[in-house]
Amino acid sequence: MKTDGNIIGVGRVFEPNAFLSDYENYGLYTTKRGAEEKVVEQLGYDFYKAKDYYLAGKEGKARVTNVYADDEVTGLSIFSITSPIMVNGQFKGITILDINAEALASISKSDAEFSTMFSELIEERENSPLSGFFIFLQFIMPILRCIH
């Protein structure tokens, strides 16, 4: 978080007793400010157990959330990237990375090495200016050129 100003927070949250047999609530999260002050927040299992990104992790899937207002912590518009923690094929928890949505404004729209590549931000839901953004990179033109 020290080197990237767009990272708002990071965490790891776990299934009850995932690593410690008599410790059911084991979720750790810190914000940029928390990292500076060496403060880590403990999250209880009830806080995250029904969240879409956590349920996706239980299925072994990584997830990028919609952009949302983080009223509880920062007041910023953010999105989260999550990845499951698997040990010997068994789900143990997820890693969470919260990112300031302003980072989307700095996405490179072109690349000199791949002249036909471009990026787009696509909104998943109509009429919601901050919901449903995700990054979609198109490589169709280079693929079509290879086919011909």
mmCIF file of N, CA, C and O in Angstrom, residues 23-124:
data_model
loop_
_atom_site.group_PDB
_atom_site.id
_atom_site.type_symbol
_atom_site.label_atom_id
_atom_site.label_comp_id
_atom_site.label_asym_id
_atom_site.label_seq_id
_atom_site.Cartn_x
_atom_site.Cartn_y
_atom_site.Cartn_z
ATOM 1 N N TYR A 23 -10.397 -21.414 16.953
ATOM 2 C CA TYR A 23 -10.517 -19.989 16.687
ATOM 3 C C TYR A 23 -11.442 -19.792 15.492
ATOM 4 O O TYR A 23 -11.027 -19.887 14.338
ATOM 5 N N GLU A 24 -12.721 -19.536 15.775
ATOM 6 C CA GLU A 24 -13.721 -19.463 14.705
ATOM 7 C C GLU A 24 -13.676 -18.162 13.915
ATOM 8 O O GLU A 24 -13.900 -18.168 12.719
ATOM 9 N N ASN A 25 -13.451 -17.044 14.568
ATOM 10 C CA ASN A 25 -13.453 -15.748 13.887
ATOM 11 C C ASN A 25 -12.024 -15.322 13.609
ATOM 12 O O ASN A 25 -11.287 -14.934 14.522
ATOM 13 N N TYR A 26 -11.640 -15.419 12.345
ATOM 14 C CA TYR A 26 -10.265 -15.115 11.992
ATOM 15 C C TYR A 26 -10.232 -14.398 10.648
ATOM 16 O O TYR A 26 -10.010 -14.997 9.612
ATOM 17 N N GLY A 27 -10.499 -13.111 10.689
ATOM 18 C CA GLY A 27 -10.406 -12.280 9.508
ATOM 19 C C GLY A 27 -9.577 -11.058 9.836
ATOM 20 O O GLY A 27 -9.802 -10.408 10.863
ATOM 21 N N LEU A 28 -8.606 -10.749 9.010
ATOM 22 C CA LEU A 28 -7.724 -9.613 9.244
ATOM 23 C C LEU A 28 -7.839 -8.635 8.090
ATOM 24 O O LEU A 28 -7.838 -9.033 6.921
ATOM 25 N N TYR A 29 -7.925 -7.345 8.411
ATOM 26 C CA TYR A 29 -8.052 -6.319 7.389
ATOM 27 C C TYR A 29 -7.356 -5.063 7.885
ATOM 28 O O TYR A 29 -7.431 -4.723 9.072
ATOM 29 N N THR A 30 -6.678 -4.367 6.973
ATOM 30 C CA THR A 30 -6.098 -3.074 7.323
ATOM 31 C C THR A 30 -6.263 -2.112 6.156
ATOM 32 O O THR A 30 -6.294 -2.518 4.994
ATOM 33 N N THR A 31 -6.405 -0.854 6.505
ATOM 34 C CA THR A 31 -6.485 0.213 5.513
ATOM 35 C C THR A 31 -5.091 0.829 5.349
ATOM 36 O O THR A 31 -4.158 0.482 6.078
ATOM 37 N N LYS A 32 -4.975 1.751 4.422
ATOM 38 C CA LYS A 32 -3.697 2.445 4.224
ATOM 39 C C LYS A 32 -3.290 3.151 5.528
ATOM 40 O O LYS A 32 -2.157 3.035 5.982
ATOM 41 N N ARG A 33 -4.237 3.818 6.139
ATOM 42 C CA ARG A 33 -3.941 4.505 7.406
ATOM 43 C C ARG A 33 -3.596 3.492 8.500
ATOM 44 O O ARG A 33 -2.679 3.702 9.294
ATOM 45 N N GLY A 34 -4.336 2.389 8.546
ATOM 46 C CA GLY A 34 -4.054 1.344 9.518
ATOM 47 C C GLY A 34 -2.650 0.790 9.356
ATOM 48 O O GLY A 34 -1.962 0.521 10.342
ATOM 49 N N ALA A 35 -2.218 0.624 8.121
ATOM 50 C CA ALA A 35 -0.861 0.119 7.864
ATOM 51 C C ALA A 35 0.184 1.109 8.372
ATOM 52 O O ALA A 35 1.193 0.710 8.953
ATOM 53 N N GLU A 36 -0.069 2.400 8.168
ATOM 54 C CA GLU A 36 0.861 3.426 8.644
ATOM 55 C C GLU A 36 0.945 3.422 10.168
ATOM 56 O O GLU A 36 2.007 3.619 10.743
ATOM 57 N N GLU A 37 -0.207 3.177 10.811
ATOM 58 C CA GLU A 37 -0.264 3.191 12.277
ATOM 59 C C GLU A 37 -0.075 1.794 12.878
ATOM 60 O O GLU A 37 -0.189 1.632 14.086
ATOM 61 N N LYS A 38 0.159 0.805 12.013
ATOM 62 C CA LYS A 38 0.336 -0.592 12.435
ATOM 63 C C LYS A 38 -0.876 -1.119 13.201
ATOM 64 O O LYS A 38 -0.753 -1.729 14.267
ATOM 65 N N VAL A 39 -2.073 -0.852 12.609
ATOM 66 C CA VAL A 39 -3.336 -1.296 13.191
ATOM 67 C C VAL A 39 -4.007 -2.254 12.214
ATOM 68 O O VAL A 39 -4.207 -1.933 11.044
ATOM 69 N N VAL A 40 -4.331 -3.444 12.701
ATOM 70 C CA VAL A 40 -5.032 -4.441 11.903
ATOM 71 C C VAL A 40 -6.381 -4.696 12.566
ATOM 72 O O VAL A 40 -6.463 -4.920 13.767
ATOM 73 N N GLU A 41 -7.432 -4.640 11.763
ATOM 74 C CA GLU A 41 -8.784 -4.865 12.258
ATOM 75 C C GLU A 41 -9.123 -6.349 12.162
ATOM 76 O O GLU A 41 -8.795 -7.001 11.173
ATOM 77 N N GLN A 42 -9.768 -6.861 13.178
ATOM 78 C CA GLN A 42 -10.230 -8.251 13.128
ATOM 79 C C GLN A 42 -11.690 -8.251 12.702
ATOM 80 O O GLN A 42 -12.516 -7.534 13.267
ATOM 81 N N LEU A 43 -12.003 -9.053 11.687
ATOM 82 C CA LEU A 43 -13.372 -9.172 11.188
ATOM 83 C C LEU A 43 -13.955 -10.504 11.629
ATOM 84 O O LEU A 43 -13.321 -11.542 11.466
ATOM 85 N N GLY A 44 -15.158 -10.462 12.145
ATOM 86 C CA GLY A 44 -15.837 -11.691 12.528
ATOM 87 C C GLY A 44 -16.430 -12.388 11.315
ATOM 88 O O GLY A 44 -16.786 -11.752 10.316
ATOM 89 N N TYR A 45 -16.538 -13.692 11.384
ATOM 90 C CA TYR A 45 -17.053 -14.503 10.288
ATOM 91 C C TYR A 45 -18.444 -14.040 9.852
ATOM 92 O O TYR A 45 -18.752 -14.016 8.667
ATOM 93 N N ASP A 46 -19.282 -13.634 10.785
ATOM 94 C CA ASP A 46 -20.633 -13.177 10.448
ATOM 95 C C ASP A 46 -20.619 -11.952 9.539
ATOM 96 O O ASP A 46 -21.557 -11.729 8.779
ATOM 97 N N PHE A 47 -19.553 -11.154 9.607
ATOM 98 C CA PHE A 47 -19.451 -9.958 8.776
ATOM 99 C C PHE A 47 -19.323 -10.292 7.289
ATOM 100 O O PHE A 47 -19.869 -9.617 6.436
ATOM 101 N N TYR A 48 -18.584 -11.344 6.961
ATOM 102 C CA TYR A 48 -18.289 -11.620 5.546
ATOM 103 C C TYR A 48 -18.854 -12.926 5.017
ATOM 104 O O TYR A 48 -18.851 -13.157 3.817
ATOM 105 N N LYS A 49 -19.384 -13.792 5.830
ATOM 106 C CA LYS A 49 -19.762 -15.143 5.397
ATOM 107 C C LYS A 49 -20.806 -15.188 4.288
ATOM 108 O O LYS A 49 -20.814 -16.112 3.490
ATOM 109 N N ALA A 50 -21.669 -14.188 4.192
ATOM 110 C CA ALA A 50 -22.717 -14.195 3.164
ATOM 111 C C ALA A 50 -22.443 -13.227 2.020
ATOM 112 O O ALA A 50 -23.271 -13.082 1.116
ATOM 113 N N LYS A 51 -21.297 -12.573 2.031
ATOM 114 C CA LYS A 51 -20.957 -11.629 0.955
ATOM 115 C C LYS A 51 -20.725 -12.390 -0.347
ATOM 116 O O LYS A 51 -20.154 -13.475 -0.352
ATOM 117 N N ASP A 52 -21.160 -11.796 -1.458
ATOM 118 C CA ASP A 52 -21.018 -12.442 -2.770
ATOM 119 C C ASP A 52 -19.576 -12.846 -3.068
ATOM 120 O O ASP A 52 -19.321 -13.935 -3.576
ATOM 121 N N TYR A 53 -18.643 -11.945 -2.768
ATOM 122 C CA TYR A 53 -17.237 -12.248 -3.076
ATOM 123 C C TYR A 53 -16.719 -13.415 -2.242
ATOM 124 O O TYR A 53 -15.877 -14.180 -2.701
ATOM 125 N N TYR A 54 -17.224 -13.574 -1.020
ATOM 126 C CA TYR A 54 -16.786 -14.688 -0.183
ATOM 127 C C TYR A 54 -17.398 -16.001 -0.679
ATOM 128 O O TYR A 54 -16.715 -17.028 -0.759
ATOM 129 N N LEU A 55 -18.663 -15.949 -1.047
ATOM 130 C CA LEU A 55 -19.332 -17.145 -1.580
ATOM 131 C C LEU A 55 -18.687 -17.588 -2.890
ATOM 132 O O LEU A 55 -18.547 -18.782 -3.146
ATOM 133 N N ALA A 56 -18.262 -16.624 -3.714
ATOM 134 C CA ALA A 56 -17.552 -16.965 -4.956
ATOM 135 C C ALA A 56 -16.232 -17.655 -4.627
ATOM 136 O O ALA A 56 -15.848 -18.622 -5.289
ATOM 137 N N GLY A 57 -15.550 -17.173 -3.598
ATOM 138 C CA GLY A 57 -14.300 -17.799 -3.171
ATOM 139 C C GLY A 57 -14.514 -19.243 -2.750
ATOM 140 O O GLY A 57 -13.698 -20.113 -3.034
ATOM 141 N N LYS A 58 -15.647 -19.524 -2.099
ATOM 142 C CA LYS A 58 -15.953 -20.896 -1.683
ATOM 143 C C LYS A 58 -16.089 -21.823 -2.888
ATOM 144 O O LYS A 58 -15.901 -23.027 -2.771
ATOM 145 N N GLU A 59 -16.435 -21.235 -4.034
ATOM 146 C CA GLU A 59 -16.528 -22.012 -5.275
ATOM 147 C C GLU A 59 -15.193 -22.023 -6.019
ATOM 148 O O GLU A 59 -15.111 -22.491 -7.152
ATOM 149 N N GLY A 60 -14.157 -21.471 -5.393
ATOM 150 C CA GLY A 60 -12.835 -21.444 -6.013
ATOM 151 C C GLY A 60 -12.664 -20.343 -7.038
ATOM 152 O O GLY A 60 -11.738 -20.375 -7.834
ATOM 153 N N LYS A 61 -13.542 -19.322 -7.009
ATOM 154 C CA LYS A 61 -13.519 -18.265 -8.016
ATOM 155 C C LYS A 61 -12.986 -16.953 -7.446
ATOM 156 O O LYS A 61 -13.345 -16.559 -6.341
ATOM 157 N N ALA A 62 -12.163 -16.288 -8.221
ATOM 158 C CA ALA A 62 -11.754 -14.924 -7.907
ATOM 159 C C ALA A 62 -12.907 -14.010 -8.306
ATOM 160 O O ALA A 62 -13.768 -14.386 -9.113
ATOM 161 N N ARG A 63 -12.933 -12.819 -7.776
ATOM 162 C CA ARG A 63 -14.052 -11.915 -8.049
ATOM 163 C C ARG A 63 -13.549 -10.477 -8.103
ATOM 164 O O ARG A 63 -12.677 -10.087 -7.333
ATOM 165 N N VAL A 64 -14.111 -9.694 -9.023
ATOM 166 C CA VAL A 64 -13.951 -8.244 -9.039
ATOM 167 C C VAL A 64 -15.339 -7.689 -8.796
ATOM 168 O O VAL A 64 -16.271 -7.980 -9.550
ATOM 169 N N THR A 65 -15.504 -6.915 -7.730
ATOM 170 C CA THR A 65 -16.828 -6.396 -7.383
ATOM 171 C C THR A 65 -17.196 -5.206 -8.257
ATOM 172 O O THR A 65 -16.337 -4.628 -8.928
ATOM 173 N N ASN A 66 -18.436 -4.839 -8.195
ATOM 174 C CA ASN A 66 -18.877 -3.577 -8.766
ATOM 175 C C ASN A 66 -18.265 -2.435 -7.957
ATOM 176 O O ASN A 66 -17.895 -2.622 -6.797
ATOM 177 N N VAL A 67 -18.186 -1.266 -8.546
ATOM 178 C CA VAL A 67 -17.753 -0.086 -7.806
ATOM 179 C C VAL A 67 -18.860 0.259 -6.807
ATOM 180 O O VAL A 67 -20.033 0.200 -7.135
ATOM 181 N N TYR A 68 -18.453 0.572 -5.583
ATOM 182 C CA TYR A 68 -19.430 0.929 -4.553
ATOM 183 C C TYR A 68 -18.866 2.024 -3.658
ATOM 184 O O TYR A 68 -17.654 2.226 -3.585
ATOM 185 N N ALA A 69 -19.764 2.735 -2.986
ATOM 186 C CA ALA A 69 -19.346 3.776 -2.055
ATOM 187 C C ALA A 69 -18.957 3.116 -0.742
ATOM 188 O O ALA A 69 -19.754 2.397 -0.146
ATOM 189 N N ASP A 70 -17.738 3.357 -0.306
ATOM 190 C CA ASP A 70 -17.244 2.783 0.939
ATOM 191 C C ASP A 70 -17.515 3.771 2.075
ATOM 192 O O ASP A 70 -16.607 4.388 2.609
ATOM 193 N N ASP A 71 -18.774 3.921 2.419
ATOM 194 C CA ASP A 71 -19.173 4.889 3.435
ATOM 195 C C ASP A 71 -18.642 4.546 4.819
ATOM 196 O O ASP A 71 -18.406 5.428 5.636
ATOM 197 N N GLU A 72 -18.442 3.269 5.101
ATOM 198 C CA GLU A 72 -18.030 2.847 6.439
ATOM 199 C C GLU A 72 -16.596 3.226 6.772
ATOM 200 O O GLU A 72 -16.279 3.534 7.911
ATOM 201 N N VAL A 73 -15.700 3.181 5.788
ATOM 202 C CA VAL A 73 -14.277 3.376 6.095
ATOM 203 C C VAL A 73 -13.715 4.650 5.475
ATOM 204 O O VAL A 73 -13.217 5.519 6.179
ATOM 205 N N THR A 74 -13.782 4.774 4.163
ATOM 206 C CA THR A 74 -13.075 5.866 3.493
ATOM 207 C C THR A 74 -13.973 6.946 2.911
ATOM 208 O O THR A 74 -13.513 8.055 2.676
ATOM 209 N N GLY A 75 -15.226 6.611 2.604
ATOM 210 C CA GLY A 75 -16.109 7.553 1.930
ATOM 211 C C GLY A 75 -15.837 7.644 0.441
ATOM 212 O O GLY A 75 -16.475 8.404 -0.268
ATOM 213 N N LEU A 76 -14.887 6.862 -0.066
ATOM 214 C CA LEU A 76 -14.526 6.869 -1.482
ATOM 215 C C LEU A 76 -15.341 5.843 -2.263
ATOM 216 O O LEU A 76 -15.915 4.927 -1.685
ATOM 217 N N SER A 77 -15.337 5.979 -3.553
ATOM 218 C CA SER A 77 -15.866 4.933 -4.425
ATOM 219 C C SER A 77 -14.731 3.954 -4.664
ATOM 220 O O SER A 77 -13.639 4.348 -5.075
ATOM 221 N N ILE A 78 -14.982 2.684 -4.373
ATOM 222 C CA ILE A 78 -13.937 1.674 -4.495
ATOM 223 C C ILE A 78 -14.491 0.430 -5.186
ATOM 224 O O ILE A 78 -15.701 0.297 -5.373
ATOM 225 N N PHE A 79 -13.598 -0.458 -5.573
ATOM 226 C CA PHE A 79 -13.984 -1.797 -5.992
ATOM 227 C C PHE A 79 -13.003 -2.759 -5.337
ATOM 228 O O PHE A 79 -11.915 -2.374 -4.907
ATOM 229 N N SER A 80 -13.429 -4.002 -5.211
ATOM 230 C CA SER A 80 -12.617 -4.998 -4.523
ATOM 231 C C SER A 80 -12.266 -6.133 -5.462
ATOM 232 O O SER A 80 -13.076 -6.531 -6.302
ATOM 233 N N ILE A 81 -11.072 -6.652 -5.311
ATOM 234 C CA ILE A 81 -10.628 -7.837 -6.027
ATOM 235 C C ILE A 81 -10.363 -8.899 -4.961
ATOM 236 O O ILE A 81 -9.668 -8.633 -3.988
ATOM 237 N N THR A 82 -10.964 -10.057 -5.142
ATOM 238 C CA THR A 82 -10.776 -11.131 -4.168
ATOM 239 C C THR A 82 -10.270 -12.383 -4.861
ATOM 240 O O THR A 82 -10.545 -12.612 -6.040
ATOM 241 N N SER A 83 -9.539 -13.180 -4.113
ATOM 242 C CA SER A 83 -8.996 -14.429 -4.633
ATOM 243 C C SER A 83 -9.100 -15.487 -3.542
ATOM 244 O O SER A 83 -8.766 -15.209 -2.383
ATOM 245 N N PRO A 84 -9.550 -16.691 -3.896
ATOM 246 C CA PRO A 84 -9.688 -17.724 -2.868
ATOM 247 C C PRO A 84 -8.335 -18.233 -2.370
ATOM 248 O O PRO A 84 -7.355 -18.255 -3.113
ATOM 249 N N ILE A 85 -8.311 -18.624 -1.124
ATOM 250 C CA ILE A 85 -7.150 -19.284 -0.532
ATOM 251 C C ILE A 85 -7.499 -20.766 -0.454
ATOM 252 O O ILE A 85 -8.422 -21.159 0.262
ATOM 253 N N MET A 86 -6.793 -21.565 -1.234
ATOM 254 C CA MET A 86 -7.049 -23.009 -1.284
ATOM 255 C C MET A 86 -5.814 -23.736 -0.755
ATOM 256 O O MET A 86 -4.690 -23.381 -1.081
ATOM 257 N N VAL A 87 -6.047 -24.750 0.066
ATOM 258 C CA VAL A 87 -4.971 -25.587 0.579
ATOM 259 C C VAL A 87 -5.347 -27.033 0.276
ATOM 260 O O VAL A 87 -6.386 -27.515 0.731
ATOM 261 N N ASN A 88 -4.541 -27.674 -0.553
ATOM 262 C CA ASN A 88 -4.812 -29.054 -0.980
ATOM 263 C C ASN A 88 -6.233 -29.204 -1.536
ATOM 264 O O ASN A 88 -6.932 -30.159 -1.220
ATOM 265 N N GLY A 89 -6.646 -28.209 -2.343
ATOM 266 C CA GLY A 89 -7.958 -28.247 -2.968
ATOM 267 C C GLY A 89 -9.111 -27.890 -2.061
ATOM 268 O O GLY A 89 -10.264 -27.912 -2.485
ATOM 269 N N GLN A 90 -8.823 -27.516 -0.827
ATOM 270 C CA GLN A 90 -9.882 -27.188 0.127
ATOM 271 C C GLN A 90 -9.890 -25.680 0.385
ATOM 272 O O GLN A 90 -8.846 -25.071 0.639
ATOM 273 N N PHE A 91 -11.079 -25.079 0.324
ATOM 274 C CA PHE A 91 -11.245 -23.648 0.551
ATOM 275 C C PHE A 91 -10.969 -23.302 2.008
ATOM 276 O O PHE A 91 -11.512 -23.913 2.913
ATOM 277 N N LYS A 92 -10.116 -22.298 2.207
ATOM 278 C CA LYS A 92 -9.783 -21.849 3.559
ATOM 279 C C LYS A 92 -10.213 -20.413 3.825
ATOM 280 O O LYS A 92 -10.417 -20.023 4.969
ATOM 281 N N GLY A 93 -10.325 -19.604 2.769
ATOM 282 C CA GLY A 93 -10.700 -18.201 2.935
ATOM 283 C C GLY A 93 -10.402 -17.432 1.667
ATOM 284 O O GLY A 93 -10.226 -18.016 0.598
ATOM 285 N N ILE A 94 -10.350 -16.104 1.776
ATOM 286 C CA ILE A 94 -10.040 -15.266 0.611
ATOM 287 C C ILE A 94 -9.065 -14.161 0.992
ATOM 288 O O ILE A 94 -8.952 -13.775 2.151
ATOM 289 N N THR A 95 -8.380 -13.667 -0.016
ATOM 290 C CA THR A 95 -7.575 -12.459 0.088
ATOM 291 C C THR A 95 -8.367 -11.340 -0.569
ATOM 292 O O THR A 95 -8.960 -11.541 -1.640
ATOM 293 N N ILE A 96 -8.393 -10.174 0.045
ATOM 294 C CA ILE A 96 -9.168 -9.026 -0.449
ATOM 295 C C ILE A 96 -8.221 -7.863 -0.717
ATOM 296 O O ILE A 96 -7.349 -7.568 0.102
ATOM 297 N N LEU A 97 -8.424 -7.200 -1.836
ATOM 298 C CA LEU A 97 -7.683 -5.993 -2.172
ATOM 299 C C LEU A 97 -8.721 -4.942 -2.558
ATOM 300 O O LEU A 97 -9.462 -5.125 -3.527
ATOM 301 N N ASP A 98 -8.823 -3.860 -1.784
ATOM 302 C CA ASP A 98 -9.756 -2.769 -2.075
ATOM 303 C C ASP A 98 -8.998 -1.651 -2.777
ATOM 304 O O ASP A 98 -7.938 -1.217 -2.313
ATOM 305 N N ILE A 99 -9.559 -1.186 -3.895
ATOM 306 C CA ILE A 99 -8.872 -0.224 -4.752
ATOM 307 C C ILE A 99 -9.764 0.980 -4.998
ATOM 308 O O ILE A 99 -10.969 0.846 -5.265
ATOM 309 N N ASN A 100 -9.169 2.161 -4.931
ATOM 310 C CA ASN A 100 -9.878 3.405 -5.231
ATOM 311 C C ASN A 100 -10.331 3.371 -6.692
ATOM 312 O O ASN A 100 -9.533 3.107 -7.598
ATOM 313 N N ALA A 101 -11.603 3.641 -6.940
ATOM 314 C CA ALA A 101 -12.142 3.596 -8.299
ATOM 315 C C ALA A 101 -11.505 4.639 -9.213
ATOM 316 O O ALA A 101 -11.549 4.498 -10.436
ATOM 317 N N GLU A 102 -10.877 5.650 -8.640
ATOM 318 C CA GLU A 102 -10.165 6.642 -9.459
ATOM 319 C C GLU A 102 -9.056 5.990 -10.282
ATOM 320 O O GLU A 102 -8.640 6.524 -11.293
ATOM 321 N N ALA A 103 -8.584 4.826 -9.856
ATOM 322 C CA ALA A 103 -7.542 4.109 -10.601
ATOM 323 C C ALA A 103 -8.028 3.759 -12.001
ATOM 324 O O ALA A 103 -7.229 3.626 -12.925
ATOM 325 N N LEU A 104 -9.337 3.607 -12.158
ATOM 326 C CA LEU A 104 -9.883 3.266 -13.469
ATOM 327 C C LEU A 104 -9.675 4.394 -14.473
ATOM 328 O O LEU A 104 -9.598 4.148 -15.679
ATOM 329 N N ALA A 105 -9.567 5.627 -13.977
ATOM 330 C CA ALA A 105 -9.369 6.774 -14.866
ATOM 331 C C ALA A 105 -7.982 6.772 -15.494
ATOM 332 O O ALA A 105 -7.764 7.389 -16.533
ATOM 333 N N SER A 106 -7.035 6.051 -14.886
ATOM 334 C CA SER A 106 -5.669 6.064 -15.395
ATOM 335 C C SER A 106 -5.335 4.852 -16.263
ATOM 336 O O SER A 106 -4.179 4.643 -16.601
ATOM 337 N N ILE A 107 -6.345 4.091 -16.642
ATOM 338 C CA ILE A 107 -6.097 2.920 -17.484
ATOM 339 C C ILE A 107 -5.610 3.373 -18.851
ATOM 340 O O ILE A 107 -6.188 4.256 -19.478
ATOM 341 N N SER A 108 -4.544 2.760 -19.310
ATOM 342 C CA SER A 108 -4.008 3.084 -20.626
ATOM 343 C C SER A 108 -4.986 2.637 -21.699
ATOM 344 O O SER A 108 -5.451 1.504 -21.705
ATOM 345 N N LYS A 109 -5.276 3.538 -22.614
ATOM 346 C CA LYS A 109 -6.236 3.223 -23.665
ATOM 347 C C LYS A 109 -5.578 2.656 -24.913
ATOM 348 O O LYS A 109 -6.245 2.256 -25.840
ATOM 349 N N SER A 110 -4.266 2.663 -24.933
ATOM 350 C CA SER A 110 -3.574 2.117 -26.095
ATOM 351 C C SER A 110 -2.191 1.641 -25.674
ATOM 352 O O SER A 110 -1.715 1.949 -24.586
ATOM 353 N N ASP A 111 -1.567 0.901 -26.577
ATOM 354 C CA ASP A 111 -0.239 0.367 -26.317
ATOM 355 C C ASP A 111 0.495 0.337 -27.649
ATOM 356 O O ASP A 111 0.007 -0.256 -28.612
ATOM 357 N N ALA A 112 1.663 0.966 -27.710
ATOM 358 C CA ALA A 112 2.415 1.056 -28.963
ATOM 359 C C ALA A 112 2.758 -0.319 -29.520
ATOM 360 O O ALA A 112 2.776 -0.531 -30.728
ATOM 361 N N GLU A 113 3.013 -1.284 -28.641
ATOM 362 C CA GLU A 113 3.377 -2.627 -29.090
ATOM 363 C C GLU A 113 2.178 -3.386 -29.668
ATOM 364 O O GLU A 113 2.333 -4.222 -30.544
ATOM 365 N N PHE A 114 0.998 -3.079 -29.184
ATOM 366 C CA PHE A 114 -0.230 -3.729 -29.656
ATOM 367 C C PHE A 114 -1.183 -2.640 -30.145
ATOM 368 O O PHE A 114 -2.110 -2.234 -29.442
ATOM 369 N N SER A 115 -0.967 -2.181 -31.350
ATOM 370 C CA SER A 115 -1.681 -1.009 -31.858
ATOM 371 C C SER A 115 -3.188 -1.211 -31.971
ATOM 372 O O SER A 115 -3.945 -0.244 -31.970
ATOM 373 N N THR A 116 -3.656 -2.432 -32.070
ATOM 374 C CA THR A 116 -5.100 -2.651 -32.195
ATOM 375 C C THR A 116 -5.759 -2.941 -30.849
ATOM 376 O O THR A 116 -6.965 -3.117 -30.780
ATOM 377 N N MET A 117 -4.965 -2.986 -29.779
ATOM 378 C CA MET A 117 -5.529 -3.229 -28.456
ATOM 379 C C MET A 117 -6.116 -1.938 -27.899
ATOM 380 O O MET A 117 -5.592 -0.852 -28.113
ATOM 381 N N PHE A 118 -7.220 -2.076 -27.191
ATOM 382 C CA PHE A 118 -7.759 -0.938 -26.464
ATOM 383 C C PHE A 118 -8.506 -1.467 -25.254
ATOM 384 O O PHE A 118 -8.769 -2.651 -25.139
ATOM 385 N N SER A 119 -8.791 -0.570 -24.333
ATOM 386 C CA SER A 119 -9.521 -0.964 -23.134
ATOM 387 C C SER A 119 -10.792 -0.145 -23.047
ATOM 388 O O SER A 119 -10.864 0.960 -23.568
ATOM 389 N N GLU A 120 -11.780 -0.719 -22.411
ATOM 390 C CA GLU A 120 -13.058 -0.046 -22.231
ATOM 391 C C GLU A 120 -13.538 -0.273 -20.815
ATOM 392 O O GLU A 120 -13.245 -1.304 -20.214
ATOM 393 N N LEU A 121 -14.272 0.680 -20.303
ATOM 394 C CA LEU A 121 -14.992 0.485 -19.057
ATOM 395 C C LEU A 121 -16.442 0.283 -19.440
ATOM 396 O O LEU A 121 -17.020 1.106 -20.133
ATOM 397 N N ILE A 122 -17.015 -0.788 -19.009
ATOM 398 C CA ILE A 122 -18.386 -1.111 -19.376
ATOM 399 C C ILE A 122 -19.218 -1.164 -18.116
ATOM 400 O O ILE A 122 -18.836 -1.803 -17.134
ATOM 401 N N GLU A 123 -20.355 -0.502 -18.141
ATOM 402 C CA GLU A 123 -21.231 -0.541 -16.987
ATOM 403 C C GLU A 123 -22.210 -1.690 -17.145
ATOM 404 O O GLU A 123 -22.864 -1.829 -18.163
ATOM 405 N N GLU A 124 -22.286 -2.492 -16.122
ATOM 406 C CA GLU A 124 -23.126 -3.677 -16.139
ATOM 407 C C GLU A 124 -24.604 -3.334 -16.015
ATOM 408 O O GLU A 124 -25.449 -3.948 -16.625
#
